[in-house]
C-alpha cells in the first residue's frame, strides 16, 4: 500500500521525533558507560538503533526530494535530515 504525500510527511515527522528521543536517551547514558558491561552494551545497541532509524529517514527524505527538487516541503525535509545527521554524528 502506497502512502500519500501527507501520510509520508506525517510518518517522517513521527520517526524523526522518535530518533531525537533516542538521541536524548543516549546522551543521558554517556556518564554511565564505564559502570558495567551491561550499560555499555545497552548504549551500543541504542547507537545501532539510532543509526538504522536515521538511515531510513535520510533515504526517504532524499528520495522524495529527488522526485521533485522544486517541491519546498521536500527541500525542507532533506535539509532537516542533514541537520539531524550532523546532530547524530555528535552523539
Tab-separated table of N, CA, C and O in Angstrom:
chain	number	residue	atom	x	y	z
A	1	UNK	N	0.836	-1.168	0.000
A	1	UNK	CA	0.000	0.000	0.000
A	1	UNK	C	0.893	1.247	0.000
A	1	UNK	O	1.773	1.389	0.837
A	2	UNK	N	0.652	2.120	-0.954
A	2	UNK	CA	1.459	3.326	-1.091
A	2	UNK	C	0.909	4.443	-0.207
A	2	UNK	O	-0.296	4.619	-0.094
A	3	UNK	N	1.825	5.194	0.424
A	3	UNK	CA	1.427	6.313	1.269
A	3	UNK	C	1.153	7.544	0.419
A	3	UNK	O	1.817	7.761	-0.593
A	4	UNK	N	0.210	8.362	0.857
A	4	UNK	CA	0.014	9.658	0.230
A	4	UNK	C	1.156	10.566	0.675
A	4	UNK	O	1.876	10.254	1.630
A	5	UNK	N	1.309	11.703	0.017
A	5	UNK	CA	2.366	12.638	0.397
A	5	UNK	C	2.192	13.089	1.838
A	5	UNK	O	3.152	13.160	2.596
A	6	UNK	N	0.948	13.380	2.222
A	6	UNK	CA	0.689	13.848	3.585
A	6	UNK	C	1.011	12.764	4.608
A	6	UNK	O	1.596	13.029	5.639
A	7	UNK	N	0.627	11.518	4.313
A	7	UNK	CA	0.934	10.407	5.219
A	7	UNK	C	2.444	10.210	5.339
A	7	UNK	O	2.960	9.945	6.421
A	8	UNK	N	3.138	10.348	4.217
A	8	UNK	CA	4.588	10.202	4.225
A	8	UNK	C	5.261	11.252	5.089
A	8	UNK	O	6.170	10.955	5.855
A	9	UNK	N	4.796	12.490	4.983
A	9	UNK	CA	5.369	13.560	5.798
A	9	UNK	C	5.066	13.348	7.277
A	9	UNK	O	5.908	13.590	8.131
A	10	UNK	N	3.860	12.882	7.585
A	10	UNK	CA	3.494	12.609	8.971
A	10	UNK	C	4.363	11.477	9.534
A	10	UNK	O	4.855	11.552	10.654
A	11	UNK	N	4.551	10.433	8.741
A	11	UNK	CA	5.401	9.300	9.129
A	11	UNK	C	6.818	9.792	9.407
A	11	UNK	O	7.414	9.470	10.434
A	12	UNK	N	7.343	10.601	8.500
A	12	UNK	CA	8.692	11.124	8.626
A	12	UNK	C	8.836	11.951	9.898
A	12	UNK	O	9.811	11.812	10.633
A	13	UNK	N	7.865	12.800	10.171
A	13	UNK	CA	7.906	13.671	11.351
A	13	UNK	C	7.914	12.823	12.624
A	13	UNK	O	8.685	13.073	13.538
A	14	UNK	N	7.060	11.812	12.683
A	14	UNK	CA	7.000	10.947	13.859
A	14	UNK	C	8.289	10.185	14.087
A	14	UNK	O	8.767	10.063	15.215
A	15	UNK	N	8.864	9.682	13.021
A	15	UNK	CA	10.116	8.927	13.148
A	15	UNK	C	11.289	9.819	13.520
A	15	UNK	O	12.159	9.423	14.281
A	16	UNK	N	11.303	11.046	12.995
A	16	UNK	CA	12.406	11.939	13.361
A	16	UNK	C	12.293	12.351	14.824
A	16	UNK	O	13.305	12.500	15.509
A	17	UNK	N	11.068	12.502	15.329
A	17	UNK	CA	10.885	12.802	16.753
A	17	UNK	C	11.335	11.613	17.595
A	17	UNK	O	11.963	11.787	18.638
A	18	UNK	N	11.045	10.401	17.132
A	18	UNK	CA	11.488	9.200	17.849
A	18	UNK	C	13.011	9.135	17.886
A	18	UNK	O	13.601	8.784	18.907
A	19	UNK	N	13.646	9.496	16.781
A	19	UNK	CA	15.112	9.487	16.738
A	19	UNK	C	15.678	10.509	17.716
A	19	UNK	O	16.641	10.226	18.432
A	20	UNK	N	15.089	11.678	17.786
A	20	UNK	CA	15.558	12.693	18.733
A	20	UNK	C	15.432	12.200	20.182
A	20	UNK	O	16.293	12.463	21.013
A	21	UNK	N	14.367	11.468	20.480
A	21	UNK	CA	14.197	10.903	21.818
A	21	UNK	C	15.282	9.871	22.110
A	21	UNK	O	15.833	9.830	23.215
A	22	UNK	N	15.603	9.043	21.135
A	22	UNK	CA	16.681	8.063	21.311
A	22	UNK	C	18.018	8.772	21.535
A	22	UNK	O	18.834	8.339	22.362
A	23	UNK	N	18.232	9.866	20.824
A	23	UNK	CA	19.470	10.619	20.983
A	23	UNK	C	19.571	11.209	22.393
A	23	UNK	O	20.648	11.210	22.993
A	24	UNK	N	18.443	11.685	22.929
A	24	UNK	CA	18.430	12.210	24.297
A	24	UNK	C	18.758	11.098	25.298
A	24	UNK	O	19.527	11.299	26.243
A	25	UNK	N	18.156	9.925	25.073
A	25	UNK	CA	18.427	8.794	25.969
A	25	UNK	C	19.905	8.403	25.909
A	25	UNK	O	20.543	8.157	26.929
A	26	UNK	N	20.453	8.369	24.704
A	26	UNK	CA	21.865	8.018	24.529
A	26	UNK	C	22.755	9.018	25.261
A	26	UNK	O	23.696	8.638	25.966
A	27	UNK	N	22.455	10.302	25.106
A	27	UNK	CA	23.250	11.345	25.764
A	27	UNK	C	23.177	11.210	27.285
A	27	UNK	O	24.183	11.428	27.974
A	28	UNK	N	22.023	10.820	27.798
A	28	UNK	CA	21.883	10.688	29.253
A	28	UNK	C	22.677	9.508	29.803
A	28	UNK	O	22.984	9.460	30.987
A	29	UNK	N	23.030	8.565	28.957
A	29	UNK	CA	23.791	7.385	29.383
A	29	UNK	C	25.302	7.573	29.258
A	29	UNK	O	26.065	6.704	29.671
A	30	UNK	N	25.742	8.671	28.683
A	30	UNK	CA	27.170	8.883	28.424
A	30	UNK	C	28.041	8.727	29.665
A	30	UNK	O	29.124	8.164	29.591
A	31	UNK	N	27.574	9.211	30.794
A	31	UNK	CA	28.404	9.185	32.006
A	31	UNK	C	28.404	7.834	32.724
A	31	UNK	O	29.153	7.655	33.676
A	32	UNK	N	27.562	6.907	32.291
A	32	UNK	CA	27.476	5.630	33.000
A	32	UNK	C	28.017	4.452	32.186
A	32	UNK	O	27.856	3.302	32.587
A	33	UNK	N	28.676	4.724	31.091
A	33	UNK	CA	29.144	3.646	30.216
A	33	UNK	C	30.175	2.743	30.884
A	33	UNK	O	30.207	1.542	30.651
A	34	UNK	N	31.014	3.296	31.731
A	34	UNK	CA	32.072	2.518	32.361
A	34	UNK	C	31.604	1.768	33.603
A	34	UNK	O	32.368	1.000	34.182
A	35	UNK	N	30.355	1.962	33.996
A	35	UNK	CA	29.858	1.317	35.214
A	35	UNK	C	29.766	-0.199	35.082
A	35	UNK	O	30.031	-0.920	36.037
A	36	UNK	N	29.362	-0.666	33.902
A	36	UNK	CA	29.250	-2.113	33.713
A	36	UNK	C	29.215	-2.443	32.227
A	36	UNK	O	28.930	-1.585	31.390
A	37	UNK	N	29.475	-3.689	31.941
A	37	UNK	CA	29.386	-4.154	30.567
A	37	UNK	C	27.969	-4.062	30.038
A	37	UNK	O	27.744	-3.796	28.853
A	38	UNK	N	27.013	-4.260	30.928
A	38	UNK	CA	25.601	-4.180	30.545
A	38	UNK	C	25.234	-2.759	30.098
A	38	UNK	O	24.520	-2.582	29.109
A	39	UNK	N	25.746	-1.759	30.813
A	39	UNK	CA	25.494	-0.355	30.447
A	39	UNK	C	26.101	-0.047	29.075
A	39	UNK	O	25.486	0.614	28.243
A	40	UNK	N	27.309	-0.528	28.865
A	40	UNK	CA	27.980	-0.299	27.590
A	40	UNK	C	27.234	-0.992	26.454
A	40	UNK	O	27.025	-0.407	25.391
A	41	UNK	N	26.813	-2.220	26.669
A	41	UNK	CA	26.073	-2.961	25.654
A	41	UNK	C	24.774	-2.242	25.300
A	41	UNK	O	24.431	-2.111	24.123
A	42	UNK	N	24.056	-1.770	26.314
A	42	UNK	CA	22.803	-1.044	26.061
A	42	UNK	C	23.066	0.208	25.230
A	42	UNK	O	22.326	0.518	24.300
A	43	UNK	N	24.139	0.916	25.540
A	43	UNK	CA	24.475	2.125	24.782
A	43	UNK	C	24.827	1.797	23.335
A	43	UNK	O	24.415	2.500	22.408
A	44	UNK	N	25.560	0.715	23.131
A	44	UNK	CA	25.918	0.313	21.773
A	44	UNK	C	24.685	-0.112	20.970
A	44	UNK	O	24.566	0.214	19.786
A	45	UNK	N	23.769	-0.820	21.614
A	45	UNK	CA	22.533	-1.211	20.937
A	45	UNK	C	21.675	0.014	20.609
A	45	UNK	O	21.066	0.096	19.552
A	46	UNK	N	21.660	0.958	21.516
A	46	UNK	CA	20.922	2.196	21.299
A	46	UNK	C	21.524	2.980	20.133
A	46	UNK	O	20.812	3.504	19.277
A	47	UNK	N	22.842	3.009	20.077
A	47	UNK	CA	23.523	3.688	18.983
A	47	UNK	C	23.198	3.021	17.639
A	47	UNK	O	22.949	3.691	16.639
A	48	UNK	N	23.186	1.708	17.634
A	48	UNK	CA	22.846	0.974	16.416
A	48	UNK	C	21.406	1.276	15.984
A	48	UNK	O	21.139	1.497	14.803
A	49	UNK	N	20.499	1.308	16.936
A	49	UNK	CA	19.101	1.615	16.650
A	49	UNK	C	18.961	3.032	16.073
A	49	UNK	O	18.230	3.253	15.110
A	50	UNK	N	19.689	3.975	16.646
A	50	UNK	CA	19.643	5.351	16.148
A	50	UNK	C	20.167	5.427	14.716
A	50	UNK	O	19.563	6.089	13.866
A	51	UNK	N	21.270	4.753	14.450
A	51	UNK	CA	21.853	4.788	13.109
A	51	UNK	C	20.935	4.161	12.068
A	51	UNK	O	20.795	4.687	10.958
A	52	UNK	N	20.303	3.049	12.401
A	52	UNK	CA	19.386	2.394	11.468
A	52	UNK	C	18.174	3.271	11.171
A	52	UNK	O	17.757	3.404	10.019
A	53	UNK	N	17.624	3.874	12.202
A	53	UNK	CA	16.470	4.745	12.022
A	53	UNK	C	16.846	5.974	11.202
A	53	UNK	O	16.122	6.359	10.280
A	54	UNK	N	17.990	6.554	11.502
A	54	UNK	CA	18.431	7.714	10.724
A	54	UNK	C	18.614	7.348	9.250
A	54	UNK	O	18.224	8.109	8.360
A	55	UNK	N	19.205	6.214	9.001
A	55	UNK	CA	19.434	5.792	7.611
A	55	UNK	C	18.111	5.712	6.846
A	55	UNK	O	18.003	6.200	5.719
A	56	UNK	N	17.099	5.132	7.464
A	56	UNK	CA	15.787	5.040	6.809
A	56	UNK	C	15.194	6.420	6.549
A	56	UNK	O	14.662	6.683	5.472
A	57	UNK	N	15.288	7.291	7.536
A	57	UNK	CA	14.754	8.648	7.382
A	57	UNK	C	15.496	9.415	6.295
A	57	UNK	O	14.888	10.095	5.469
A	58	UNK	N	16.802	9.294	6.296
A	58	UNK	CA	17.627	10.015	5.322
A	58	UNK	C	17.327	9.548	3.899
A	58	UNK	O	17.168	10.367	2.989
A	59	UNK	N	17.243	8.257	3.700
A	59	UNK	CA	16.958	7.715	2.369
A	59	UNK	C	15.581	8.174	1.899
A	59	UNK	O	15.415	8.628	0.767
A	60	UNK	N	14.585	8.081	2.772
A	60	UNK	CA	13.228	8.507	2.411
A	60	UNK	C	13.223	9.984	2.009
A	60	UNK	O	12.692	10.358	0.968
A	61	UNK	N	13.829	10.828	2.839
A	61	UNK	CA	13.831	12.268	2.573
A	61	UNK	C	14.529	12.583	1.251
A	61	UNK	O	14.037	13.394	0.460
A	62	UNK	N	15.648	11.937	1.006
A	62	UNK	CA	16.372	12.206	-0.241
A	62	UNK	C	15.655	11.670	-1.464
A	62	UNK	O	15.668	12.308	-2.520
A	63	UNK	N	15.003	10.533	-1.347
A	63	UNK	CA	14.246	10.020	-2.489
A	63	UNK	C	13.086	10.945	-2.824
A	63	UNK	O	12.825	11.225	-3.990
A	64	UNK	N	12.380	11.420	-1.801
A	64	UNK	CA	11.273	12.344	-2.039
A	64	UNK	C	11.782	13.658	-2.626
A	64	UNK	O	11.178	14.219	-3.526
A	65	UNK	N	12.905	14.133	-2.127
A	65	UNK	CA	13.491	15.367	-2.645
A	65	UNK	C	13.838	15.218	-4.121
A	65	UNK	O	13.550	16.086	-4.933
A	66	UNK	N	14.435	14.108	-4.498
A	66	UNK	CA	14.872	13.912	-5.882
A	66	UNK	C	13.723	13.582	-6.827
A	66	UNK	O	13.899	13.660	-8.041
A	67	UNK	N	12.555	13.253	-6.289
A	67	UNK	CA	11.386	13.093	-7.151
A	67	UNK	C	10.999	14.431	-7.769
A	67	UNK	O	10.561	14.491	-8.906
A	68	UNK	N	11.116	15.493	-6.962
A	68	UNK	CA	10.769	16.839	-7.436
A	68	UNK	C	11.576	17.844	-6.624
A	68	UNK	O	11.163	18.250	-5.539
A	69	UNK	N	12.709	18.246	-7.156
A	69	UNK	CA	13.601	19.126	-6.414
A	69	UNK	C	13.047	20.533	-6.227
A	69	UNK	O	13.583	21.304	-5.441
A	70	UNK	N	11.966	20.869	-6.938
A	70	UNK	CA	11.357	22.191	-6.789
A	70	UNK	C	10.334	22.232	-5.646
A	70	UNK	O	9.900	23.300	-5.243
A	71	UNK	N	9.976	21.079	-5.108
A	71	UNK	CA	8.968	20.993	-4.045
A	71	UNK	C	9.589	21.434	-2.715
A	71	UNK	O	10.472	20.773	-2.174
A	72	UNK	N	9.085	22.551	-2.180
A	72	UNK	CA	9.674	23.160	-0.980
A	72	UNK	C	9.632	22.236	0.238
A	72	UNK	O	10.589	22.199	1.021
A	73	UNK	N	8.550	21.502	0.408
A	73	UNK	CA	8.457	20.658	1.607
A	73	UNK	C	9.513	19.555	1.605
A	73	UNK	O	10.028	19.182	2.653
A	74	UNK	N	9.868	19.063	0.430
A	74	UNK	CA	10.891	18.027	0.372
A	74	UNK	C	12.295	18.620	0.463
A	74	UNK	O	13.216	17.965	0.947
A	75	UNK	N	12.455	19.849	0.017
A	75	UNK	CA	13.726	20.545	0.232
A	75	UNK	C	13.949	20.708	1.732
A	75	UNK	O	15.043	20.457	2.236
A	76	UNK	N	12.890	21.145	2.423
A	76	UNK	CA	12.967	21.346	3.875
A	76	UNK	C	13.243	20.019	4.584
A	76	UNK	O	14.094	19.936	5.465
A	77	UNK	N	12.539	18.969	4.174
A	77	UNK	CA	12.691	17.658	4.785
A	77	UNK	C	14.119	17.139	4.612
A	77	UNK	O	14.723	16.643	5.565
A	78	UNK	N	14.658	17.294	3.412
A	78	UNK	CA	16.028	16.855	3.163
A	78	UNK	C	17.014	17.652	4.017
A	78	UNK	O	17.945	17.084	4.597
A	79	UNK	N	16.783	18.953	4.126
A	79	UNK	CA	17.638	19.796	4.968
A	79	UNK	C	17.566	19.405	6.433
A	79	UNK	O	18.584	19.367	7.127
A	80	UNK	N	16.353	19.095	6.896
A	80	UNK	CA	16.182	18.672	8.287
A	80	UNK	C	16.940	17.369	8.555
A	80	UNK	O	17.524	17.197	9.625
A	81	UNK	N	16.943	16.469	7.599
A	81	UNK	CA	17.661	15.204	7.774
A	81	UNK	C	19.162	15.433	7.793
A	81	UNK	O	19.893	14.751	8.514
A	82	UNK	N	19.645	16.401	7.025
A	82	UNK	CA	21.076	16.718	7.072
A	82	UNK	C	21.450	17.253	8.450
A	82	UNK	O	22.485	16.872	9.012
A	83	UNK	N	20.614	18.114	8.994
A	83	UNK	CA	20.863	18.651	10.337
A	83	UNK	C	20.826	17.542	11.373
A	83	UNK	O	21.683	17.455	12.246
A	84	UNK	N	19.811	16.681	11.259
A	84	UNK	CA	19.679	15.564	12.198
A	84	UNK	C	20.894	14.644	12.124
A	84	UNK	O	21.401	14.182	13.137
A	85	UNK	N	21.397	14.417	10.911
A	85	UNK	CA	22.588	13.594	10.742
A	85	UNK	C	23.806	14.210	11.409
A	85	UNK	O	24.618	13.510	12.018
A	86	UNK	N	23.935	15.514	11.326
A	86	UNK	CA	25.033	16.221	11.974
A	86	UNK	C	24.916	16.087	13.492
A	86	UNK	O	25.918	15.829	14.171
A	87	UNK	N	23.698	16.244	14.004
A	87	UNK	CA	23.485	16.093	15.452
A	87	UNK	C	23.798	14.666	15.891
A	87	UNK	O	24.402	14.454	16.942
A	88	UNK	N	23.391	13.700	15.079
A	88	UNK	CA	23.630	12.288	15.422
A	88	UNK	C	25.118	11.978	15.429
A	88	UNK	O	25.595	11.239	16.293
A	89	UNK	N	25.860	12.546	14.511
A	89	UNK	CA	27.303	12.263	14.464
A	89	UNK	C	28.024	12.834	15.684
A	89	UNK	O	29.110	12.383	16.019
A	90	UNK	N	27.392	13.791	16.364
A	90	UNK	CA	27.992	14.356	17.576
A	90	UNK	C	27.689	13.562	18.827
A	90	UNK	O	28.223	13.861	19.891
A	91	UNK	N	26.833	12.558	18.723
A	91	UNK	CA	26.476	11.738	19.902
A	91	UNK	C	27.608	10.818	20.283
A	91	UNK	O	28.355	10.349	19.517
